[in-house]
């Protein structure tokens, strides 16, 4: 302490004394002062750009609010909204201990311990802060506008991360890219109140803290990244990506010979604090230390300790090291094998290979129907890469090449992140979301490197060209390249805006079409049906439907549902699937056992809405068939193996409950003048069985465009 | 040579080199590190022998010890004069400040776990 401190003190004191003694009239402002001005200009530009990006990122995501109203979209956000209302109105204790009896009818769901609370806690915090300052903003509006708010935050942390890995110019470009990239907008429009709204911000935040920590070797940044990781674990199940990516990065660094003490400090501090924090989330619980999906982190942690200890011993033992090593290795290896065997035998370490995590490592083994049925879990088609990333998908490999050339700690991190994110983006459509930020960062590096080279040339011509003509030629080329990039940026903005407007701003619960005269026709049938349920059924009525609509029903009609989008109980869903696929008598028996009062189906044949239950019907059959062997998929296909609803449909299909509920009284309806009655506008066929009566259920309500159909389950007749 | 003589010669060489090269301040850190390590091993032995019933309490104690171990090792790394080129811009006061911050975070959470 004494040595270093004194030196610093001496160094600080001396120059001051010199300056005051030697100050003369010849002391003109030196170039460093000019640079100071330039850097204040830079800081102003940075603040201005980031401020504008906040506004742009917020405003671009408001299409659906402007077109329809401020409502919660899709399915999952409705559950998140319900949970947030519980948190805000009942308190944190009630939220963590909340057992929801309104869902999964006979079973219920312990929400407090099966949900990632970060989103609700964030909204609750913002709500209470606003109310503390007497801004009485409704909780619904806080939830709807949370995602656009965090988009600006994501741009900010992307700027900081790219600045640490490359430079400030690339950082600004990366922030600009990520503010409007469609891959991120798709899950963060106003109204999409889902975990990804805050999770992407949390991921980049954690990475930023970690890269800063690796660059400087300070523990406070590692602690920051651990706290950011804590927020990430609270926010989304995708935290598994971080806790596996960072060990891979550290392991890679050690393998290529870039081990340094800074890396050790950064990762060890992050691991200890981060794991402790991740145990705080009840949903994760002890899986953070037991589950095999989390095992990469402690293994690399042990590797780092081992590396460090070896270095320490080498410094002190010198030539005796080899001898020591031989003794210790034999002792430790036997010990380690014994411990691992004991862990396996006692069941402490779980080595099963099922579930969503291992599906991502081996996408070909897609055997579980319930995971296979989700559309966003399908493999990504190549076109959606350009759709979601625009020309960044072309610049990303260029950025990777520049990172390879640069080869600093930060660049290697971006490479690791980029390559793994690309792999996962190819596995599932939904994971393009994870790829979008790093694609922006790598593309920004490519753009920044290229543009800085050519803009310097454009200003003063190439240094090597003495000839005036070739000087002018290189200037022209440089200007052309700069113009080209300008055009690409304009194209990017137009592309992003158009895609946000057309593809990602639909609330899914309100549909819109253009009428015959070009006027806008709004289909608000979903809310009509749910509102009817809320106002016309008993408080304790139980509603059966396919699991897609569970969250929306629970949120908007406030009634008990049987199955919903949190598909945790496969058997229960299979029971509902079997019920929908059986004949009316079998279905009635099952419904009586489950105490069902109302059944809800979604039918699109009247208006041509193609995401209805008849189009999805093969999935209830498959999922039901995976548990109950009497439901066989080929029974519902006709003799040629086709899935049809017209006269060529199979008998089992025409007898099934789903068919009857969807097409009840549909045979009397004329949907189109060129076809006879009962023409299904989605399947483009006249239905096979037009006049049938329902004996066990009766129609309770059908919405204006026949989209939501609700049936009441009849009571058994009194005997005698 | 007999194994005991081997082990003794290694131990003696290690002790000699350690005493020469380590400053007293770093020796304090090392004593602290040894304490945490032994404490963690003691906790682990207790868990294996007696049982892990309040598992969150066990995790709290274990992580507190392991965490302080790691932080003290990091502090020692940052304090050792041989490592100064790797830790540009971090003075010893900064190191200690970061160490305290991490310790506060860690121990606060560990006490919460002990329930």
XYZ file of N, CA and C in Angstrom, chain A residues 1-2 4-5 8 215-224 227 259-262 264-265 268-269 271-273 275-277 279-280 286 289-290 301 305 308 312-313 315-317 320 323-324 327 339, chain B residues 3 6-7 9-10 13-14 17-18 21-22 25 55-56 59 63 66-67 70-71 73-80 83-84 86-88 90-93 95 98-99 101-102 105-106 109-110 112-113:
288
model
N 0.856 -1.199 0.000
C 0.000 0.000 0.000
C 0.885 1.241 0.000
N 1.891 1.226 0.855
C 2.685 2.436 1.020
C 3.389 2.776 -0.282
N 2.870 1.950 -3.518
C 2.115 2.419 -4.664
C 1.473 3.763 -4.396
N 0.928 3.912 -3.178
C 0.226 5.151 -2.862
C 1.134 6.349 -2.942
N 1.916 7.448 -6.474
C 0.830 8.192 -7.112
C 0.787 9.611 -6.604
N -13.174 -6.574 -19.506
C -12.233 -5.591 -20.039
C -11.435 -4.910 -18.933
N -12.106 -4.535 -17.840
C -11.407 -3.785 -16.806
C -10.911 -4.666 -15.676
N -11.513 -5.843 -15.498
C -11.120 -6.713 -14.406
C -11.636 -6.253 -13.060
N -12.645 -5.380 -13.054
C -13.119 -4.895 -11.762
C -14.270 -5.737 -11.265
N -14.342 -5.856 -9.940
C -15.396 -6.685 -9.362
C -16.737 -5.977 -9.366
N -16.722 -4.619 -9.396
C -18.015 -3.957 -9.300
C -18.832 -4.188 -10.562
N -18.158 -4.274 -11.730
C -18.918 -4.559 -12.944
C -19.394 -5.995 -12.967
N -18.610 -6.903 -12.396
C -19.082 -8.278 -12.294
C -20.291 -8.353 -11.378
N -20.263 -7.577 -10.287
C -21.420 -7.532 -9.401
C -22.619 -6.933 -10.123
N -22.368 -5.894 -10.936
C -23.455 -5.303 -11.720
C -24.057 -6.338 -12.650
N -26.243 -8.704 -10.727
C -27.546 -8.119 -10.394
C -28.425 -8.054 -11.644
N -6.438 -16.721 -21.354
C -6.772 -16.633 -19.933
C -6.051 -15.445 -19.325
N -6.775 -14.667 -18.536
C -6.122 -13.566 -17.830
C -6.792 -13.451 -16.479
N -6.154 -12.738 -15.577
C -6.731 -12.609 -14.239
C -8.042 -11.846 -14.269
N -8.174 -10.952 -15.275
C -9.432 -10.198 -15.374
C -10.581 -11.147 -15.653
N -10.748 -14.264 -14.853
C -11.026 -15.021 -13.632
C -11.916 -14.219 -12.691
N -11.501 -12.977 -12.450
C -12.269 -12.142 -11.510
C -13.695 -11.973 -12.013
N -15.712 -15.596 -12.015
C -15.940 -16.189 -10.692
C -16.913 -15.355 -9.879
N -16.697 -14.035 -9.873
C -17.608 -13.167 -9.120
C -19.023 -13.281 -9.673
N -20.324 -15.759 -11.321
C -20.935 -17.064 -11.086
C -21.496 -17.156 -9.671
N -20.671 -16.770 -8.692
C -21.122 -16.946 -7.311
C -22.347 -16.082 -7.018
N -22.224 -14.788 -7.339
C -23.355 -13.903 -7.062
C -24.555 -14.259 -7.924
N -25.485 -17.155 -9.348
C -26.196 -18.372 -8.965
C -27.007 -18.134 -7.698
N -26.401 -17.418 -6.749
C -27.141 -17.131 -5.522
C -28.400 -16.338 -5.820
N -28.293 -15.349 -6.711
C -29.463 -14.546 -7.052
C -30.495 -15.374 -7.801
N -31.247 -18.360 -7.417
C -32.010 -19.199 -6.498
C -33.171 -18.445 -5.869
N -33.173 -17.099 -6.004
C -34.218 -16.309 -5.379
C -35.565 -16.493 -6.052
N -34.230 -24.751 -6.582
C -32.957 -25.438 -6.465
C -32.478 -26.002 -7.786
N -28.940 -25.204 -8.945
C -27.729 -25.932 -8.550
C -27.807 -27.411 -8.880
N -29.010 -27.919 -9.214
C -29.114 -29.352 -9.474
C -29.302 -29.702 -10.938
N -16.500 -22.947 -13.853
C -16.033 -22.303 -12.622
C -14.929 -23.130 -11.984
N -10.907 -22.216 -11.395
C -10.202 -22.317 -10.105
C -8.969 -23.193 -10.264
N -6.238 -21.398 -12.041
C -5.628 -20.397 -11.167
C -4.696 -21.045 -10.147
N -0.683 -20.607 -9.526
C -0.142 -20.270 -8.211
C 0.935 -21.267 -7.789
N 0.629 -22.547 -7.959
C 1.582 -23.572 -7.554
C 2.823 -23.552 -8.428
N 4.154 -21.035 -9.759
C 5.001 -19.913 -9.334
C 5.846 -20.284 -8.126
N 5.257 -21.096 -7.208
C 5.983 -21.375 -5.974
C 6.766 -22.667 -6.007
N 6.342 -23.663 -6.770
C 6.999 -24.962 -6.711
C 8.049 -25.124 -7.789
N 9.304 -28.698 -8.937
C 8.656 -29.781 -8.190
C 7.215 -29.981 -8.645
N 5.924 -33.428 -10.044
C 5.783 -34.466 -9.024
C 4.480 -34.284 -8.239
N 4.280 -33.042 -7.801
C 3.086 -32.719 -7.031
C 1.839 -33.044 -7.838
N 0.897 -36.692 -7.984
C 0.264 -37.186 -6.760
C -1.180 -36.707 -6.650
N -17.330 -39.111 -6.121
C -18.394 -38.158 -5.788
C -19.458 -38.140 -6.875
N 7.618 -42.099 -0.660
C 6.566 -41.088 -0.897
C 6.547 -39.992 0.162
N 9.100 -37.510 -0.602
C 8.620 -36.709 -1.717
C 7.705 -35.588 -1.249
N 6.668 -36.021 -0.505
C 5.664 -35.056 -0.072
C 6.311 -33.967 0.771
N 9.441 -32.960 0.728
C 10.295 -32.052 -0.053
C 9.431 -31.036 -0.796
N 8.271 -31.496 -1.330
C 7.369 -30.561 -2.023
C 6.898 -29.504 -1.051
N 9.659 -27.008 -0.117
C 9.959 -26.072 -1.210
C 8.865 -25.032 -1.346
N 7.631 -25.517 -1.201
C 6.499 -24.603 -1.332
C 6.547 -23.552 -0.239
N 9.334 -20.973 -0.838
C 9.042 -20.022 -1.913
C 7.930 -19.071 -1.514
N 6.940 -19.603 -0.811
C 5.802 -18.787 -0.405
C 6.242 -17.691 0.554
N 8.231 -14.948 -1.382
C 7.651 -14.111 -2.434
C 6.416 -13.349 -2.004
N 5.812 -13.721 -0.878
C 4.522 -13.100 -0.556
C 4.705 -12.017 0.474
N 0.832 -8.335 3.564
C -0.573 -8.026 3.289
C -1.253 -9.161 2.539
N -32.438 -27.009 3.155
C -31.439 -26.933 2.107
C -31.109 -25.500 1.755
N -32.111 -24.606 1.900
C -31.820 -23.220 1.580
C -30.815 -22.647 2.569
N -27.428 -23.878 1.475
C -26.962 -23.126 0.307
C -26.509 -21.732 0.716
N -22.741 -20.708 -0.019
C -22.449 -19.648 -0.966
C -21.781 -18.470 -0.300
N -18.149 -19.646 -0.021
C -17.506 -19.724 -1.333
C -17.377 -18.351 -1.956
N -18.419 -17.558 -1.802
C -18.398 -16.226 -2.380
C -17.298 -15.367 -1.775
N -13.993 -16.415 -3.129
C -13.714 -15.918 -4.480
C -13.389 -14.438 -4.454
N -14.143 -13.682 -3.650
C -13.896 -12.254 -3.636
C -12.523 -11.943 -3.056
N -9.938 -13.926 -3.114
C -8.944 -14.307 -4.122
C -8.834 -13.203 -5.176
N -9.979 -12.667 -5.600
C -9.944 -11.598 -6.605
C -9.247 -10.370 -6.052
N -9.536 -10.051 -4.804
C -8.889 -8.890 -4.184
C -7.380 -9.088 -4.138
N -6.978 -10.312 -3.771
C -5.558 -10.611 -3.703
C -4.900 -10.479 -5.079
N -5.650 -10.951 -6.101
C -5.132 -10.818 -7.472
C -4.930 -9.369 -7.837
N -5.901 -8.536 -7.460
C -5.803 -7.135 -7.849
C -4.763 -6.404 -7.020
N -4.488 -6.927 -5.806
C -3.527 -6.244 -4.939
C -2.091 -6.638 -5.248
N -1.888 -7.843 -5.783
C -0.514 -8.308 -6.012
C 0.168 -7.408 -7.024
N 0.502 -8.195 -10.815
C -0.643 -8.219 -11.725
C -1.105 -6.849 -12.155
N -0.411 -5.802 -11.703
C -0.910 -4.454 -11.991
C -1.106 -4.169 -13.482
N -2.292 -5.967 -15.692
C -3.556 -6.530 -16.181
C -4.753 -5.740 -15.696
N -4.618 -5.064 -14.590
C -5.748 -4.344 -14.007
C -5.518 -2.851 -14.110
N -5.406 -2.357 -15.350
C -5.161 -0.935 -15.542
C -6.302 -0.102 -14.976
N -7.287 0.363 -11.913
C -7.941 -0.018 -10.667
C -6.937 0.145 -9.546
N -7.123 1.168 -8.724
C -6.215 1.342 -7.596
C -6.638 0.403 -6.482
N -5.797 0.317 -5.473
C -6.075 -0.627 -4.396
C -7.327 -0.189 -3.629
N -7.551 1.122 -3.569
C -8.766 1.591 -2.899
C -9.998 1.173 -3.668
N -10.219 -1.437 -5.570
C -10.389 -2.875 -5.369
C -11.132 -3.151 -4.083
N -14.816 -2.243 -4.307
C -15.582 -3.256 -5.033
C -15.773 -4.500 -4.180
N -14.722 -4.868 -3.450
C -14.781 -6.047 -2.586
C -15.872 -5.881 -1.540
N -18.490 -3.940 -1.745
C -19.804 -3.957 -2.405
C -20.263 -5.383 -2.655
N -19.350 -6.191 -3.217
C -19.720 -7.585 -3.503
C -20.024 -8.333 -2.219
N -23.529 -7.417 -1.025
C -24.555 -8.087 -1.819
C -24.669 -9.557 -1.435
N -23.490 -10.203 -1.352
C -23.469 -11.638 -1.089
C -24.052 -11.961 0.277
N -27.835 -11.426 0.708
C -28.632 -12.495 0.125
C -28.493 -13.790 0.913
N -27.290 -14.076 1.425
C -27.093 -15.325 2.166
C -27.908 -15.324 3.441
N -30.639 -13.786 3.874
C -32.017 -14.000 3.446
C -32.295 -15.482 3.241
N -31.309 -16.204 2.693
C -31.511 -17.628 2.449
C -31.562 -18.424 3.731
